[in-house]
């Protein structure tokens, strides 16, 4: 018996994403035009919800940080937490994270002074943490200049990481030399080295 031969399975297991790869059939296909209509109706609603939530968030942040030179505490901090517990969740709804799609298991360790999370998924990270506990963020200084985000960053007493201001170098393409050009370059370098040694004979 050849052990290298394999026998195909009679009932191979289904692909885990096979339901998403197959076209809609039955009543789902019948309701497809209704889904497009629902999308058209919900799009302006989601845009309005997003704009209103960001505007209220900016207003609250401006109020709690008015006249504050240090990290906000007490009533200001409580107003920041409770308002953004709601506002950040509304923004997530505007992005399609409906109620019931966000579940948090466990609690933060009160003895831990730093929270590290990953993988990074962009804006959703900040929205989740604003909704959860609004910690003190550490982000690149570039992001702190975005309208709306700058007010939240200030209210959370965030730490901005400066970005290096060095000019980016543009890569240049070096053309290969012909053998004659290579020899002439090597000869010129050797002649220069001899002249430098003759000028300083003690070296």
Coordinates of C-alpha atoms in Angstrom, one line a residue:
X1 CA 0.0 0.0 0.0
X2 CA 1.4 3.4 -1.0
X3 CA 1.3 5.6 2.1
X4 CA 1.7 8.8 0.0
X5 CA -1.8 8.5 -1.5
X6 CA -4.6 10.2 0.3
X7 CA -8.3 9.4 0.2
X8 CA -10.7 12.3 -0.4
X9 CA -13.2 12.9 2.4
X10 CA -16.8 11.9 1.6
X11 CA -18.2 14.9 3.5
X12 CA -15.6 17.7 3.6
X13 CA -16.2 20.4 6.2
X14 CA -17.7 23.6 4.9
X15 CA -15.7 26.7 4.4
X16 CA -16.1 29.0 7.4
X17 CA -17.0 31.9 5.2
X18 CA -19.0 30.0 2.6
X19 CA -22.2 31.8 3.6
X20 CA -20.7 35.1 2.7
X21 CA -19.4 33.9 -0.6
X22 CA -22.7 32.6 -2.0
X23 CA -25.3 34.8 -3.7
X24 CA -28.5 35.7 -1.9
X25 CA -31.4 33.3 -2.5
X26 CA -35.0 33.0 -1.5
X27 CA -36.5 35.7 0.7
X28 CA -33.2 37.4 1.2
X29 CA -32.9 38.1 -2.5
X30 CA -36.5 39.3 -2.5
X31 CA -35.7 41.9 0.3
X32 CA -32.5 43.1 -1.4
X33 CA -34.2 46.2 -3.0
X34 CA -35.7 47.0 0.4
X35 CA -32.2 46.9 1.9
X36 CA -30.9 49.4 -0.7
X37 CA -33.9 51.7 0.1
X38 CA -33.1 51.3 3.8
X39 CA -29.4 52.2 3.1
X40 CA -30.5 55.4 1.2
X41 CA -32.8 56.4 4.1
X42 CA -30.3 55.7 6.9
X43 CA -27.3 57.4 5.2
X44 CA -28.5 61.0 5.8
X45 CA -29.7 60.0 9.3
X46 CA -26.2 58.6 10.1
X47 CA -24.5 61.7 8.8
X48 CA -26.7 64.0 10.9
X49 CA -26.1 61.9 13.9
X50 CA -22.4 62.0 13.3
X51 CA -22.3 65.8 12.9
X52 CA -24.5 66.5 15.9
X53 CA -22.5 64.1 18.2
X54 CA -19.2 65.6 17.2
X55 CA -20.5 69.2 17.7
X56 CA -21.9 68.4 21.1
X57 CA -18.6 66.6 22.0
X58 CA -16.6 69.7 21.0
X59 CA -18.9 72.0 23.0
X60 CA -18.7 69.8 26.2
X61 CA -14.9 69.7 25.9
X62 CA -14.7 73.4 25.5
X63 CA -16.9 73.9 28.6
X64 CA -15.0 71.5 30.9
X65 CA -11.6 72.9 29.9
X66 CA -12.6 76.6 30.1
X67 CA -10.0 78.2 32.4
X68 CA -8.4 74.9 33.3
X69 CA -4.6 74.9 33.1
X70 CA -4.1 71.4 34.5
X71 CA -5.8 68.1 34.3
X72 CA -9.5 68.4 34.9
X73 CA -11.0 66.7 38.0
X74 CA -14.1 66.7 40.1
X75 CA -17.3 67.8 38.4
X76 CA -15.6 68.7 35.1
X77 CA -14.2 65.2 34.9
X78 CA -17.6 63.6 35.7
X79 CA -19.3 65.7 33.0
X80 CA -16.7 64.7 30.5
X81 CA -17.1 61.0 31.3
X82 CA -20.8 60.8 31.3
X83 CA -21.4 63.0 28.3
X84 CA -18.9 61.1 26.1
X85 CA -20.2 57.7 27.4
X86 CA -23.3 58.6 25.4
X87 CA -21.8 60.7 22.6
X88 CA -19.0 58.3 21.6
X89 CA -21.6 55.5 21.5
X90 CA -23.8 57.6 19.2
X91 CA -20.8 58.2 16.9
X92 CA -20.2 54.4 16.8
X93 CA -23.9 53.9 15.8
X94 CA -23.3 56.4 13.0
X95 CA -20.4 54.2 11.8
X96 CA -22.6 51.1 11.9
X97 CA -21.9 49.7 15.3
X98 CA -25.5 49.2 16.4
X99 CA -26.7 48.6 20.0
X100 CA -25.9 45.0 21.0
X101 CA -22.8 44.8 18.8
X102 CA -20.4 46.0 21.5
X103 CA -19.6 43.8 24.5
X104 CA -17.0 44.4 27.2
X105 CA -15.8 41.5 29.3
X106 CA -13.8 42.0 32.4
X107 CA -12.6 45.2 34.1
X108 CA -9.5 47.3 34.2
X109 CA -6.9 46.5 36.9
X110 CA -6.9 49.6 39.2
X111 CA -3.3 49.0 40.1
X112 CA -2.2 49.3 36.4
X113 CA -1.2 52.9 35.4
X114 CA -0.9 52.2 31.7
X115 CA -3.3 50.5 29.3
X116 CA -1.9 49.0 26.1
X117 CA -4.2 47.6 23.5
X118 CA -4.0 46.2 20.0
X119 CA -4.4 45.6 17.2
X120 CA -4.9 49.2 16.3
X121 CA -8.1 49.9 14.3
X122 CA -8.0 53.7 13.9
X123 CA -10.8 55.9 15.0
X124 CA -12.8 53.1 16.6
X125 CA -10.1 52.7 19.3
X126 CA -10.6 56.2 20.5
X127 CA -14.4 55.9 20.4
X128 CA -14.4 52.7 22.4
X129 CA -12.1 54.1 25.1
X130 CA -14.1 57.3 25.3
X131 CA -17.2 55.2 25.9
X132 CA -15.4 52.9 28.3
X133 CA -13.4 55.1 30.6
X134 CA -11.9 58.1 28.7
X135 CA -8.2 57.5 29.7
X136 CA -5.3 59.9 29.1
X137 CA -4.2 59.1 25.6
X138 CA -0.7 59.3 24.0
X139 CA -0.9 60.1 20.3
X140 CA 1.2 61.7 17.6
X141 CA 1.1 65.5 17.7
X142 CA -0.3 65.5 14.1
X143 CA -3.6 64.0 15.3
X144 CA -4.1 66.5 18.0
X145 CA -4.6 69.2 15.4
X146 CA -7.7 67.6 13.8
X147 CA -10.9 69.6 14.5
X148 CA -13.1 68.0 17.1
X149 CA -10.4 65.5 18.1
X150 CA -8.2 68.4 19.5
X151 CA -10.9 69.4 22.0
X152 CA -11.3 65.8 23.2
X153 CA -7.6 65.4 23.5
X154 CA -7.3 68.5 25.6
X155 CA -10.2 67.5 27.8
X156 CA -8.6 64.1 28.4
X157 CA -5.2 65.8 29.2
X158 CA -3.5 63.8 26.5
X159 CA 0.2 63.6 25.9
X160 CA 1.3 64.6 22.4
X161 CA 4.3 62.8 20.9
X162 CA 6.2 65.3 18.6
X163 CA 6.9 64.3 15.1
X164 CA 10.5 64.7 13.7
X165 CA 10.7 67.8 11.5
X166 CA 13.6 66.6 9.3
X167 CA 13.1 66.9 5.5
X168 CA 12.4 63.7 3.7
X169 CA 15.1 62.6 1.4
X170 CA 14.1 61.9 -2.2
X171 CA 15.7 58.8 -3.5
X172 CA 17.9 59.4 -6.5
X173 CA 18.6 56.8 -9.2
X174 CA 22.2 56.3 -9.9
X175 CA 23.1 55.4 -13.5
X176 CA 25.5 52.5 -13.8
X177 CA 28.9 53.4 -15.2
X178 CA 30.6 51.9 -18.2
X179 CA 33.9 50.0 -17.6
X180 CA 35.9 52.9 -19.1
X181 CA 34.1 55.4 -16.8
X182 CA 34.8 53.2 -13.8
X183 CA 38.5 53.0 -14.6
X184 CA 38.8 56.7 -15.1
X185 CA 37.1 57.4 -11.8
X186 CA 39.4 54.9 -10.0
X187 CA 42.4 56.6 -11.6
X188 CA 41.3 60.1 -10.6
X189 CA 40.7 58.9 -7.0
X190 CA 44.2 57.3 -6.9
X191 CA 45.8 60.4 -8.3
X192 CA 44.1 62.5 -5.7
X193 CA 45.2 60.2 -2.9
X194 CA 48.9 60.4 -4.1
X195 CA 48.8 64.2 -4.2
X196 CA 47.3 64.3 -0.7
X197 CA 50.1 62.1 0.6
X198 CA 52.8 64.1 -1.2
X199 CA 51.5 67.3 0.4
X200 CA 51.8 65.6 3.9
X201 CA 54.9 63.4 3.7
X202 CA 54.9 62.8 7.4
X203 CA 51.7 60.8 7.3

